[in-house]
């Protein structure tokens, strides 16, 4: 319950409370509870008894209501969200002082030692420190685990897909031969090969330049960007001939790698509003080393995807 509470907030406690009363109302009615203190004591005793099933409680709280599934939440449109964010930012600039609020930067991401594949591009502490600051909050206490390297697995998209297609939340690092700079992207969904270009991913994706002069470009659409919804949704694009993140009206991408991972392209992308990662001289560049890392939890070394974690195996509860 606490794991779900950290994600959804206080409403989780109310939902589980109602589900508990609804599911075990017969047993609760039979209890001798003359006052509120006794009621909570009896309830606690029952929740720790062998007759109590936590799996049934979860299904009751998050499963169907009668013969119908719970009504899906309708989220505001992007244009509405953009106005809300702008309003709150303007309010914060006028009313919130940051002089006394010094938040230290998070520690650098760890790096899993792999005897078969040696990490190169993520080895510098400065790179991992920058990534830790850019990561979504829930992934800052993680380690980088190398799952693809052109030095080991070969220089082709087919080899790339074979290693990363089952892994969500990956960091792709790309070495530019001309300058030695390291650029890349964070992908929220697994990179998967498609015969025709397919768009997927979400607003957690971001582009970055790790070295030199580390800088991150997160998805922060402006009001002008909301007029081109189709381009805004080009978080991740993949096919048999290329992978890309971000799009623009002229067909260019925030970052694009070709089918044999030898040439790349970077241009300003709608929503990310990034500078060309390769620099202002040219959008095209030649690629050196390419590495892809997955995120694993520091506490137990398991992937953050949760696919192999029985804690989140709640089939039929959604």
C-alpha positions as protocol buffer text, in pm:
chain_id: "A"
residue {
  index: 1
  type: UNK
  ca { x: 0 y: 0 z: 0 }
}
residue {
  index: 2
  type: UNK
  ca { x: 283 y: 239 z: 81 }
}
residue {
  index: 3
  type: UNK
  ca { x: 438 y: 181 z: -262 }
}
residue {
  index: 4
  type: UNK
  ca { x: 112 y: 280 z: -431 }
}
residue {
  index: 5
  type: UNK
  ca { x: 70 y: 567 z: -182 }
}
residue {
  index: 6
  type: UNK
  ca { x: 400 y: 723 z: -291 }
}
residue {
  index: 7
  type: UNK
  ca { x: 275 y: 729 z: -650 }
}
residue {
  index: 8
  type: UNK
  ca { x: -94 y: 825 z: -618 }
}
residue {
  index: 9
  type: UNK
  ca { x: -110 y: 1008 z: -285 }
}
residue {
  index: 10
  type: UNK
  ca { x: -360 y: 1014 z: 2 }
}
residue {
  index: 11
  type: UNK
  ca { x: -657 y: 898 z: -208 }
}
residue {
  index: 12
  type: UNK
  ca { x: -504 y: 549 z: -195 }
}
residue {
  index: 13
  type: UNK
  ca { x: -577 y: 525 z: 180 }
}
residue {
  index: 14
  type: UNK
  ca { x: -942 y: 615 z: 127 }
}
residue {
  index: 15
  type: UNK
  ca { x: -978 y: 368 z: -160 }
}
residue {
  index: 16
  type: UNK
  ca { x: -827 y: 80 z: 37 }
}
residue {
  index: 17
  type: UNK
  ca { x: -1035 y: 173 z: 343 }
}
residue {
  index: 18
  type: UNK
  ca { x: -1360 y: 162 z: 149 }
}
residue {
  index: 19
  type: UNK
  ca { x: -1255 y: -161 z: -23 }
}
residue {
  index: 20
  type: UNK
  ca { x: -1172 y: -320 z: 313 }
}
residue {
  index: 21
  type: UNK
  ca { x: -1512 y: -233 z: 464 }
}
residue {
  index: 22
  type: UNK
  ca { x: -1698 y: -343 z: 149 }
}
residue {
  index: 23
  type: UNK
  ca { x: -1511 y: -671 z: 116 }
}
residue {
  index: 24
  type: UNK
  ca { x: -1531 y: -782 z: 479 }
}
residue {
  index: 25
  type: UNK
  ca { x: -1849 y: -610 z: 597 }
}
residue {
  index: 26
  type: UNK
  ca { x: -2000 y: -939 z: 715 }
}
residue {
  index: 27
  type: UNK
  ca { x: -1705 y: -1015 z: 941 }
}
residue {
  index: 28
  type: UNK
  ca { x: -1687 y: -656 z: 1063 }
}
residue {
  index: 29
  type: UNK
  ca { x: -2056 y: -653 z: 1156 }
}
residue {
  index: 30
  type: UNK
  ca { x: -2012 y: -966 z: 1366 }
}
residue {
  index: 31
  type: UNK
  ca { x: -1734 y: -808 z: 1569 }
}
residue {
  index: 32
  type: UNK
  ca { x: -1803 y: -660 z: 1913 }
}
residue {
  index: 33
  type: UNK
  ca { x: -1699 y: -298 z: 1865 }
}
residue {
  index: 34
  type: UNK
  ca { x: -1862 y: -70 z: 2127 }
}
residue {
  index: 35
  type: UNK
  ca { x: -1640 y: 228 z: 2036 }
}
residue {
  index: 36
  type: UNK
  ca { x: -1409 y: 357 z: 1760 }
}
residue {
  index: 37
  type: UNK
  ca { x: -1092 y: 249 z: 1939 }
}
residue {
  index: 38
  type: UNK
  ca { x: -1214 y: -108 z: 1966 }
}
residue {
  index: 39
  type: UNK
  ca { x: -1325 y: -105 z: 1603 }
}
residue {
  index: 40
  type: UNK
  ca { x: -979 y: -13 z: 1475 }
}
residue {
  index: 41
  type: UNK
  ca { x: -820 y: -267 z: 1711 }
}
residue {
  index: 42
  type: UNK
  ca { x: -1045 y: -548 z: 1582 }
}
residue {
  index: 43
  type: UNK
  ca { x: -986 y: -438 z: 1223 }
}
residue {
  index: 44
  type: UNK
  ca { x: -612 y: -448 z: 1271 }
}
residue {
  index: 45
  type: UNK
  ca { x: -631 y: -795 z: 1426 }
}
residue {
  index: 46
  type: UNK
  ca { x: -843 y: -919 z: 1138 }
}
residue {
  index: 47
  type: UNK
  ca { x: -605 y: -774 z: 875 }
}
residue {
  index: 48
  type: UNK
  ca { x: -324 y: -981 z: 1029 }
}
residue {
  index: 49
  type: UNK
  ca { x: -527 y: -1302 z: 1051 }
}
residue {
  index: 50
  type: UNK
  ca { x: -507 y: -1600 z: 815 }
}
residue {
  index: 51
  type: UNK
  ca { x: -857 y: -1523 z: 680 }
}
residue {
  index: 52
  type: UNK
  ca { x: -741 y: -1193 z: 531 }
}
residue {
  index: 53
  type: UNK
  ca { x: -631 y: -1184 z: 162 }
}
residue {
  index: 54
  type: UNK
  ca { x: -435 y: -881 z: 50 }
}
residue {
  index: 55
  type: UNK
  ca { x: -465 y: -986 z: -316 }
}
residue {
  index: 56
  type: UNK
  ca { x: -847 y: -976 z: -289 }
}
residue {
  index: 57
  type: UNK
  ca { x: -825 y: -634 z: -126 }
}
residue {
  index: 58
  type: UNK
  ca { x: -615 y: -493 z: -413 }
}
residue {
  index: 59
  type: UNK
  ca { x: -853 y: -633 z: -674 }
}
residue {
  index: 60
  type: UNK
  ca { x: -1148 y: -485 z: -488 }
}
residue {
  index: 61
  type: UNK
  ca { x: -982 y: -143 z: -467 }
}
residue {
  index: 62
  type: UNK
  ca { x: -860 y: -127 z: -827 }
}
residue {
  index: 63
  type: UNK
  ca { x: -1073 y: -378 z: -1013 }
}
residue {
  index: 64
  type: UNK
  ca { x: -1425 y: -362 z: -1163 }
}
residue {
  index: 65
  type: UNK
  ca { x: -1730 y: -215 z: -992 }
}
residue {
  index: 66
  type: UNK
  ca { x: -2011 y: -468 z: -1032 }
}
residue {
  index: 67
  type: UNK
  ca { x: -2017 y: -572 z: -1397 }
}
residue {
  index: 68
  type: UNK
  ca { x: -1839 y: -258 z: -1519 }
}
residue {
  index: 69
  type: UNK
  ca { x: -1481 y: -144 z: -1497 }
}
residue {
  index: 70
  type: UNK
  ca { x: -1398 y: 180 z: -1321 }
}
residue {
  index: 71
  type: UNK
  ca { x: -1450 y: 487 z: -1533 }
}
residue {
  index: 72
  type: UNK
  ca { x: -1134 y: 603 z: -1704 }
}
residue {
  index: 73
  type: UNK
  ca { x: -1008 y: 945 z: -1600 }
}
residue {
  index: 74
  type: UNK
  ca { x: -1025 y: 1209 z: -1873 }
}
residue {
  index: 75
  type: UNK
  ca { x: -710 y: 1420 z: -1857 }
}
residue {
  index: 76
  type: UNK
  ca { x: -696 y: 1784 z: -1977 }
}
residue {
  index: 77
  type: UNK
  ca { x: -570 y: 1859 z: -2326 }
}
residue {
  index: 78
  type: UNK
  ca { x: -209 y: 1966 z: -2373 }
}
residue {
  index: 79
  type: UNK
  ca { x: -309 y: 2324 z: -2445 }
}
residue {
  index: 80
  type: UNK
  ca { x: -499 y: 2341 z: -2116 }
}
residue {
  index: 81
  type: UNK
  ca { x: -207 y: 2186 z: -1927 }
}
residue {
  index: 82
  type: UNK
  ca { x: 34 y: 2434 z: -2084 }
}
residue {
  index: 83
  type: UNK
  ca { x: -180 y: 2727 z: -1965 }
}
residue {
  index: 84
  type: UNK
  ca { x: -202 y: 2577 z: -1615 }
}
residue {
  index: 85
  type: UNK
  ca { x: 176 y: 2529 z: -1599 }
}
residue {
  index: 86
  type: UNK
  ca { x: 238 y: 2884 z: -1724 }
}
residue {
  index: 87
  type: UNK
  ca { x: -4 y: 3027 z: -1466 }
}
residue {
  index: 88
  type: UNK
  ca { x: 164 y: 2838 z: -1180 }
}
residue {
  index: 89
  type: UNK
  ca { x: 513 y: 2935 z: -1298 }
}
residue {
  index: 90
  type: UNK
  ca { x: 416 y: 3305 z: -1310 }
}
residue {
  index: 91
  type: UNK
  ca { x: 259 y: 3279 z: -964 }
}
residue {
  index: 92
  type: UNK
  ca { x: 568 y: 3108 z: -822 }
}
residue {
  index: 93
  type: UNK
  ca { x: 802 y: 3374 z: -962 }
}
residue {
  index: 94
  type: UNK
  ca { x: 606 y: 3644 z: -779 }
}
residue {
  index: 95
  type: UNK
  ca { x: 527 y: 3467 z: -450 }
}
residue {
  index: 96
  type: UNK
  ca { x: 790 y: 3199 z: -387 }
}
residue {
  index: 97
  type: UNK
  ca { x: 1139 y: 3284 z: -269 }
}
residue {
  index: 98
  type: UNK
  ca { x: 1421 y: 3042 z: -340 }
}
residue {
  index: 99
  type: UNK
  ca { x: 1694 y: 3226 z: -151 }
}
residue {
  index: 100
  type: UNK
  ca { x: 1669 y: 3008 z: 159 }
}
residue {
  index: 101
  type: UNK
  ca { x: 1585 y: 2686 z: -26 }
}
residue {
  index: 102
  type: UNK
  ca { x: 1913 y: 2524 z: -121 }
}
residue {
  index: 103
  type: UNK
  ca { x: 1863 y: 2169 z: -241 }
}
residue {
  index: 104
  type: UNK
  ca { x: 2191 y: 1983 z: -290 }
}
residue {
  index: 105
  type: UNK
  ca { x: 2229 y: 1800 z: -622 }
}
residue {
  index: 106
  type: UNK
  ca { x: 2169 y: 1424 z: -616 }
}
residue {
  index: 107
  type: UNK
  ca { x: 2473 y: 1196 z: -611 }
}
residue {
  index: 108
  type: UNK
  ca { x: 2596 y: 1060 z: -945 }
}
residue {
  index: 109
  type: UNK
  ca { x: 2420 y: 751 z: -1077 }
}
residue {
  index: 110
  type: UNK
  ca { x: 2602 y: 430 z: -999 }
}
residue {
  index: 111
  type: UNK
  ca { x: 2741 y: 203 z: -1269 }
}
residue {
  index: 112
  type: UNK
  ca { x: 2704 y: -175 z: -1261 }
}
residue {
  index: 113
  type: UNK
  ca { x: 3030 y: -358 z: -1326 }
}
residue {
  index: 114
  type: UNK
  ca { x: 2993 y: -602 z: -1614 }
}
residue {
  index: 115
  type: UNK
  ca { x: 3267 y: -852 z: -1688 }
}
residue {
  index: 116
  type: UNK
  ca { x: 3146 y: -907 z: -2046 }
}
residue {
  index: 117
  type: UNK
  ca { x: 3077 y: -548 z: -2152 }
}
residue {
  index: 118
  type: UNK
  ca { x: 3285 y: -258 z: -2021 }
}
residue {
  index: 119
  type: UNK
  ca { x: 3116 y: 81 z: -1983 }
}
residue {
  index: 120
  type: UNK
  ca { x: 3305 y: 361 z: -2157 }
}
residue {
  index: 121
  type: UNK
  ca { x: 3087 y: 667 z: -2222 }
}
residue {
  index: 122
  type: UNK
  ca { x: 2916 y: 656 z: -1879 }
}
residue {
  index: 123
  type: UNK
  ca { x: 3238 y: 591 z: -1688 }
}
residue {
  index: 124
  type: UNK
  ca { x: 3322 y: 960 z: -1618 }
}
residue {
  index: 125
  type: UNK
  ca { x: 3164 y: 1074 z: -1292 }
}
residue {
  index: 126
  type: UNK
  ca { x: 3067 y: 1407 z: -1451 }
}
residue {
  index: 127
  type: UNK
  ca { x: 2844 y: 1227 z: -1703 }
}
residue {
  index: 128
  type: UNK
  ca { x: 2667 y: 1023 z: -1437 }
}
residue {
  index: 129
  type: UNK
  ca { x: 2630 y: 1329 z: -1213 }
}
residue {
  index: 130
  type: UNK
  ca { x: 2462 y: 1521 z: -1493 }
}
residue {
  index: 131
  type: UNK
  ca { x: 2229 y: 1229 z: -1571 }
}
residue {
  index: 132
  type: UNK
  ca { x: 2128 y: 1207 z: -1203 }
}
residue {
  index: 133
  type: UNK
  ca { x: 2011 y: 1570 z: -1209 }
}
residue {
  index: 134
  type: UNK
  ca { x: 1813 y: 1522 z: -1530 }
}
residue {
  index: 135
  type: UNK
  ca { x: 1643 y: 1196 z: -1442 }
}
residue {
  index: 136
  type: UNK
  ca { x: 1279 y: 1188 z: -1327 }
}
residue {
  index: 137
  type: UNK
  ca { x: 1273 y: 1195 z: -947 }
}
residue {
  index: 138
  type: UNK
  ca { x: 1180 y: 827 z: -910 }
}
residue {
  index: 139
  type: UNK
  ca { x: 1489 y: 715 z: -1105 }
}
residue {
  index: 140
  type: UNK
  ca { x: 1757 y: 920 z: -930 }
}
residue {
  index: 141
  type: UNK
  ca { x: 1849 y: 640 z: -689 }
}
residue {
  index: 142
  type: UNK
  ca { x: 1938 y: 394 z: -963 }
}
residue {
  index: 143
  type: UNK
  ca { x: 2244 y: 248 z: -1133 }
}
residue {
  index: 144
  type: UNK
  ca { x: 2332 y: 228 z: -1501 }
}
residue {
  index: 145
  type: UNK
  ca { x: 2359 y: -125 z: -1637 }
}
residue {
  index: 146
  type: UNK
  ca { x: 2513 y: -153 z: -1985 }
}
residue {
  index: 147
  type: UNK
  ca { x: 2303 y: -373 z: -2218 }
}
residue {
  index: 148
  type: UNK
  ca { x: 2428 y: -267 z: -2563 }
}
residue {
  index: 149
  type: UNK
  ca { x: 2762 y: -150 z: -2698 }
}
residue {
  index: 150
  type: UNK
  ca { x: 2875 y: -127 z: -3059 }
}
residue {
  index: 151
  type: UNK
  ca { x: 3218 y: -247 z: -2939 }
}
residue {
  index: 152
  type: UNK
  ca { x: 3065 y: -582 z: -2840 }
}
residue {
  index: 153
  type: UNK
  ca { x: 2731 y: -636 z: -3014 }
}
residue {
  index: 154
  type: UNK
  ca { x: 2811 y: -488 z: -3353 }
}
residue {
  index: 155
  type: UNK
  ca { x: 2716 y: -177 z: -3545 }
}
residue {
  index: 156
  type: UNK
  ca { x: 2361 y: -234 z: -3668 }
}
residue {
  index: 157
  type: UNK
  ca { x: 2004 y: -153 z: -3566 }
}
residue {
  index: 158
  type: UNK
  ca { x: 1912 y: -521 z: -3571 }
}
residue {
  index: 159
  type: UNK
  ca { x: 2170 y: -590 z: -3300 }
}
residue {
  index: 160
  type: UNK
  ca { x: 2053 y: -278 z: -3117 }
}
residue {
  index: 161
  type: UNK
  ca { x: 1690 y: -395 z: -3114 }
}
residue {
  index: 162
  type: UNK
  ca { x: 1788 y: -746 z: -3010 }
}
residue {
  index: 163
  type: UNK
  ca { x: 1948 y: -614 z: -2691 }
}
residue {
  index: 164
  type: UNK
  ca { x: 1713 y: -330 z: -2592 }
}
residue {
  index: 165
  type: UNK
  ca { x: 1365 y: -417 z: -2727 }
}
residue {
  index: 166
  type: UNK
  ca { x: 1249 y: -565 z: -2395 }
}
residue {
  index: 167
  type: UNK
  ca { x: 1377 y: -286 z: -2172 }
}
residue {
  index: 168
  type: UNK
  ca { x: 1196 y: 35 z: -2080 }
}
residue {
  index: 169
  type: UNK
  ca { x: 1366 y: 344 z: -1937 }
}
residue {
  index: 170
  type: UNK
  ca { x: 1699 y: 339 z: -2117 }
}
residue {
  index: 171
  type: UNK
  ca { x: 1979 y: 592 z: -2159 }
}
residue {
  index: 172
  type: UNK
  ca { x: 2143 y: 599 z: -2502 }
}
residue {
  index: 173
  type: UNK
  ca { x: 2490 y: 758 z: -2519 }
}
residue {
  index: 174
  type: UNK
  ca { x: 2643 y: 848 z: -2856 }
}
residue {
  index: 175
  type: UNK
  ca { x: 3003 y: 950 z: -2924 }
}
residue {
  index: 176
  type: UNK
  ca { x: 3064 y: 1211 z: -3196 }
}
residue {
  index: 177
  type: UNK
  ca { x: 3382 y: 1129 z: -3390 }
}
residue {
  index: 178
  type: UNK
  ca { x: 3454 y: 1484 z: -3503 }
}
residue {
  index: 179
  type: UNK
  ca { x: 3457 y: 1645 z: -3157 }
}
residue {
  index: 180
  type: UNK
  ca { x: 3462 y: 1356 z: -2910 }
}
residue {
  index: 181
  type: UNK
  ca { x: 3146 y: 1496 z: -2749 }
}
residue {
  index: 182
  type: UNK
  ca { x: 2893 y: 1264 z: -2585 }
}
residue {
  index: 183
  type: UNK
  ca { x: 2527 y: 1325 z: -2662 }
}
residue {
  index: 184
  type: UNK
  ca { x: 2219 y: 1110 z: -2617 }
}
residue {
  index: 185
  type: UNK
  ca { x: 1861 y: 1063 z: -2505 }
}
residue {
  index: 186
  type: UNK
  ca { x: 1651 y: 908 z: -2231 }
}
residue {
  index: 187
  type: UNK
  ca { x: 1369 y: 685 z: -2358 }
}
residue {
  index: 188
  type: UNK
  ca { x: 1068 y: 602 z: -2141 }
}
residue {
  index: 189
  type: UNK
  ca { x: 956 y: 310 z: -2359 }
}
residue {
  index: 190
  type: UNK
  ca { x: 1147 y: 18 z: -2510 }
}
residue {
  index: 191
  type: UNK
  ca { x: 1296 y: 73 z: -2856 }
}
residue {
  index: 192
  type: UNK
  ca { x: 1123 y: -174 z: -3089 }
}
residue {
  index: 193
  type: UNK
  ca { x: 1173 y: -237 z: -3461 }
}
residue {
  index: 194
  type: UNK
  ca { x: 881 y: -166 z: -3697 }
}
residue {
  index: 195
  type: UNK
  ca { x: 855 y: -205 z: -4074 }
}
residue {
  index: 196
  type: UNK
  ca { x: 715 y: 146 z: -4098 }
}
residue {
  index: 197
  type: UNK
  ca { x: 811 y: 434 z: -3866 }
}
residue {
  index: 198
  type: UNK
  ca { x: 605 y: 416 z: -3547 }
}
residue {
  index: 199
  type: UNK
  ca { x: 566 y: 689 z: -3285 }
}
residue {
  index: 200
  type: UNK
  ca { x: 546 y: 613 z: -2911 }
}
residue {
  index: 201
  type: UNK
  ca { x: 689 y: 724 z: -2576 }
}
residue {
  index: 202
  type: UNK
  ca { x: 579 y: 1007 z: -2345 }
}
residue {
  index: 203
  type: UNK
  ca { x: 685 y: 1336 z: -2188 }
}
residue {
  index: 204
  type: UNK
  ca { x: 948 y: 1172 z: -1965 }
}
residue {
  index: 205
  type: UNK
  ca { x: 1177 y: 1145 z: -2269 }
}
residue {
  index: 206
  type: UNK
  ca { x: 1455 y: 1402 z: -2299 }
}
residue {
  index: 207
  type: UNK
  ca { x: 1757 y: 1490 z: -2510 }
}
residue {
  index: 208
  type: UNK
  ca { x: 2095 y: 1594 z: -2373 }
}
residue {
  index: 209
  type: UNK
  ca { x: 2457 y: 1674 z: -2435 }
}
residue {
  index: 210
  type: UNK
  ca { x: 2671 y: 1512 z: -2162 }
}
residue {
  index: 211
  type: UNK
  ca { x: 3013 y: 1648 z: -2267 }
}
residue {
  index: 212
  type: UNK
  ca { x: 3134 y: 1911 z: -2310 }
}
residue {
  index: 213
  type: UNK
  ca { x: 2913 y: 2168 z: -2133 }
}
residue {
  index: 214
  type: UNK
  ca { x: 2641 y: 1935 z: -2010 }
}
residue {
  index: 215
  type: UNK
  ca { x: 2290 y: 2049 z: -2098 }
}
residue {
  index: 216
  type: UNK
  ca { x: 1950 y: 1882 z: -2092 }
}
residue {
  index: 217
  type: UNK
  ca { x: 1646 y: 1947 z: -2313 }
}
residue {
  index: 218
  type: UNK
  ca { x: 1328 y: 1813 z: -2155 }
}
residue {
  index: 219
  type: UNK
  ca { x: 987 y: 1805 z: -2316 }
}
residue {
  index: 220
  type: UNK
  ca { x: 840 y: 2145 z: -2230 }
}
residue {
  index: 221
  type: UNK
  ca { x: 595 y: 2248 z: -2503 }
}
residue {
  index: 222
  type: UNK
  ca { x: 502 y: 2613 z: -2537 }
}
residue {
  index: 223
  type: UNK
  ca { x: 161 y: 2745 z: -2642 }
}
residue {
  index: 224
  type: UNK
  ca { x: 287 y: 2776 z: -3000 }
}
residue {
  index: 225
  type: UNK
  ca { x: 396 y: 2411 z: -2994 }
}
residue {
  index: 226
  type: UNK
  ca { x: 47 y: 2292 z: -2900 }
}
residue {
  index: 227
  type: UNK
  ca { x: -72 y: 2391 z: -3248 }
}
residue {
  index: 228
  type: UNK
  ca { x: 130 y: 2101 z: -3393 }
}
residue {
  index: 229
  type: UNK
  ca { x: 6 y: 1809 z: -3181 }
}
residue {
  index: 230
  type: UNK
  ca { x: 130 y: 1545 z: -3426 }
}
residue {
  index: 231
  type: UNK
  ca { x: 490 y: 1665 z: -3401 }
}
residue {
  index: 232
  type: UNK
  ca { x: 461 y: 1702 z: -3023 }
}
residue {
  index: 233
  type: UNK
  ca { x: 388 y: 1332 z: -2992 }
}
residue {
  index: 234
  type: UNK
  ca { x: 706 y: 1226 z: -3172 }
}
residue {
  index: 235
  type: UNK
  ca { x: 882 y: 1133 z: -2851 }
}
residue {
  index: 236
  type: UNK
  ca { x: 1031 y: 810 z: -2988 }
}
residue {
  index: 237
  type: UNK
  ca { x: 1023 y: 702 z: -3352 }
}
residue {
  index: 238
  type: UNK
  ca { x: 1164 y: 372 z: -3474 }
}
residue {
  index: 239
  type: UNK
  ca { x: 1173 y: 163 z: -3789 }
}
residue {
  index: 240
  type: UNK
  ca { x: 1401 y: -91 z: -3957 }
}
residue {
  index: 241
  type: UNK
  ca { x: 1616 y: 192 z: -4096 }
}
residue {
  index: 242
  type: UNK
  ca { x: 1649 y: 446 z: -3812 }
}
residue {
  index: 243
  type: UNK
  ca { x: 1561 y: 550 z: -3458 }
}
residue {
  index: 244
  type: UNK
  ca { x: 1484 y: 909 z: -3361 }
}
residue {
  index: 245
  type: UNK
  ca { x: 1356 y: 1130 z: -3081 }
}
residue {
  index: 246
  type: UNK
  ca { x: 1168 y: 1455 z: -3144 }
}
residue {
  index: 247
  type: UNK
  ca { x: 1043 y: 1586 z: -3476 }
}
residue {
  index: 248
  type: UNK
  ca { x: 1013 y: 1903 z: -3680 }
}
residue {
  index: 249
  type: UNK
  ca { x: 810 y: 2032 z: -3975 }
}
residue {
  index: 250
  type: UNK
  ca { x: 1098 y: 1983 z: -4220 }
}
residue {
  index: 251
  type: UNK
  ca { x: 1134 y: 1614 z: -4129 }
}
residue {
  index: 252
  type: UNK
  ca { x: 1443 y: 1657 z: -3914 }
}
residue {
  index: 253
  type: UNK
  ca { x: 1475 y: 1512 z: -3562 }
}
residue {
  index: 254
  type: UNK
  ca { x: 1611 y: 1615 z: -3225 }
}
residue {
  index: 255
  type: UNK
  ca { x: 1836 y: 1309 z: -3249 }
}
residue {
  index: 256
  type: UNK
  ca { x: 1839 y: 1047 z: -3523 }
}
residue {
  index: 257
  type: UNK
  ca { x: 2068 y: 747 z: -3582 }
}
residue {
  index: 258
  type: UNK
  ca { x: 2083 y: 556 z: -3912 }
}
residue {
  index: 259
  type: UNK
  ca { x: 2052 y: 180 z: -3964 }
}
residue {
  index: 260
  type: UNK
  ca { x: 2421 y: 94 z: -3927 }
}
residue {
  index: 261
  type: UNK
  ca { x: 2482 y: 343 z: -3643 }
}
residue {
  index: 262
  type: UNK
  ca { x: 2754 y: 527 z: -3835 }
}
residue {
  index: 263
  type: UNK
  ca { x: 2583 y: 862 z: -3903 }
}
residue {
  index: 264
  type: UNK
  ca { x: 2360 y: 1080 z: -3692 }
}
residue {
  index: 265
  type: UNK
  ca { x: 2154 y: 1394 z: -3718 }
}
residue {
  index: 266
  type: UNK
  ca { x: 2041 y: 1654 z: -3464 }
}
residue {
  index: 267
  type: UNK
  ca { x: 1820 y: 1959 z: -3517 }
}
residue {
  index: 268
  type: UNK
  ca { x: 1578 y: 2163 z: -3303 }
}
residue {
  index: 269
  type: UNK
  ca { x: 1268 y: 1952 z: -3224 }
}
residue {
  index: 270
  type: UNK
  ca { x: 916 y: 2070 z: -3145 }
}
residue {
  index: 271
  type: UNK
  ca { x: 842 y: 2039 z: -2773 }
}
residue {
  index: 272
  type: UNK
  ca { x: 1205 y: 1984 z: -2672 }
}
residue {
  index: 273
  type: UNK
  ca { x: 1319 y: 2323 z: -2810 }
}
residue {
  index: 274
  type: UNK
  ca { x: 1675 y: 2196 z: -2816 }
}
residue {
  index: 275
  type: UNK
  ca { x: 1986 y: 2333 z: -2976 }
}
residue {
  index: 276
  type: UNK
  ca { x: 2145 y: 2096 z: -3231 }
}
residue {
  index: 277
  type: UNK
  ca { x: 2328 y: 1847 z: -3012 }
}
residue {
  index: 278
  type: UNK
  ca { x: 2614 y: 1823 z: -3264 }
}
residue {
  index: 279
  type: UNK
  ca { x: 2671 y: 2200 z: -3252 }
}
residue {
  index: 280
  type: UNK
  ca { x: 2569 y: 2486 z: -3476 }
}
residue {
  index: 281
  type: UNK
  ca { x: 2816 y: 2408 z: -3759 }
}
residue {
  index: 282
  type: UNK
  ca { x: 2629 y: 2108 z: -3901 }
}
residue {
  index: 283
  type: UNK
  ca { x: 2321 y: 1896 z: -3823 }
}
residue {
  index: 284
  type: UNK
  ca { x: 2492 y: 1579 z: -3951 }
}
residue {
  index: 285
  type: UNK
  ca { x: 2776 y: 1397 z: -3775 }
}
residue {
  index: 286
  type: UNK
  ca { x: 2965 y: 1069 z: -3779 }
}
residue {
  index: 287
  type: UNK
  ca { x: 2914 y: 829 z: -3490 }
}
residue {
  index: 288
  type: UNK
  ca { x: 3182 y: 656 z: -3287 }
}
residue {
  index: 289
  type: UNK
  ca { x: 3078 y: 441 z: -2993 }
}
residue {
  index: 290
  type: UNK
  ca { x: 2710 y: 386 z: -2907 }
}
residue {
  index: 291
  type: UNK
  ca { x: 2605 y: 250 z: -2567 }
}
residue {
  index: 292
  type: UNK
  ca { x: 2263 y: 183 z: -2416 }
}
residue {
  index: 293
  type: UNK
  ca { x: 2207 y: 149 z: -2042 }
}
residue {
  index: 294
  type: UNK
  ca { x: 1905 y: 29 z: -1850 }
}
residue {
  index: 295
  type: UNK
  ca { x: 1823 y: 150 z: -1498 }
}
residue {
  index: 296
  type: UNK
  ca { x: 1842 y: -86 z: -1202 }
}
residue {
  index: 297
  type: UNK
  ca { x: 1749 y: -11 z: -842 }
}
residue {
  index: 298
  type: UNK
  ca { x: 2034 y: 48 z: -599 }
}
residue {
  index: 299
  type: UNK
  ca { x: 1861 y: -140 z: -319 }
}
residue {
  index: 300
  type: UNK
  ca { x: 1836 y: -480 z: -490 }
}
residue {
  index: 301
  type: UNK
  ca { x: 1983 y: -447 z: -841 }
}
residue {
  index: 302
  type: UNK
  ca { x: 1651 y: -525 z: -1013 }
}
residue {
  index: 303
  type: UNK
  ca { x: 1540 y: -336 z: -1328 }
}
residue {
  index: 304
  type: UNK
  ca { x: 1306 y: -43 z: -1264 }
}
residue {
  index: 305
  type: UNK
  ca { x: 1069 y: -181 z: -1529 }
}
residue {
  index: 306
  type: UNK
  ca { x: 915 y: -406 z: -1265 }
}
residue {
  index: 307
  type: UNK
  ca { x: 834 y: -679 z: -1519 }
}
residue {
  index: 308
  type: UNK
  ca { x: 1018 y: -943 z: -1318 }
}
residue {
  index: 309
  type: UNK
  ca { x: 900 y: -806 z: -983 }
}
residue {
  index: 310
  type: UNK
  ca { x: 613 y: -1011 z: -830 }
}
residue {
  index: 311
  type: UNK
  ca { x: 512 y: -707 z: -623 }
}
residue {
  index: 312
  type: UNK
  ca { x: 363 y: -546 z: -933 }
}
residue {
  index: 313
  type: UNK
  ca { x: 215 y: -862 z: -1084 }
}
residue {
  index: 314
  type: UNK
  ca { x: -149 y: -754 z: -1047 }
}
residue {
  index: 315
  type: UNK
  ca { x: -298 y: -905 z: -1361 }
}
residue {
  index: 316
  type: UNK
  ca { x: -667 y: -836 z: -1383 }
}
residue {
  index: 317
  type: UNK
  ca { x: -660 y: -552 z: -1133 }
}
residue {
  index: 318
  type: UNK
  ca { x: -660 y: -271 z: -1387 }
}
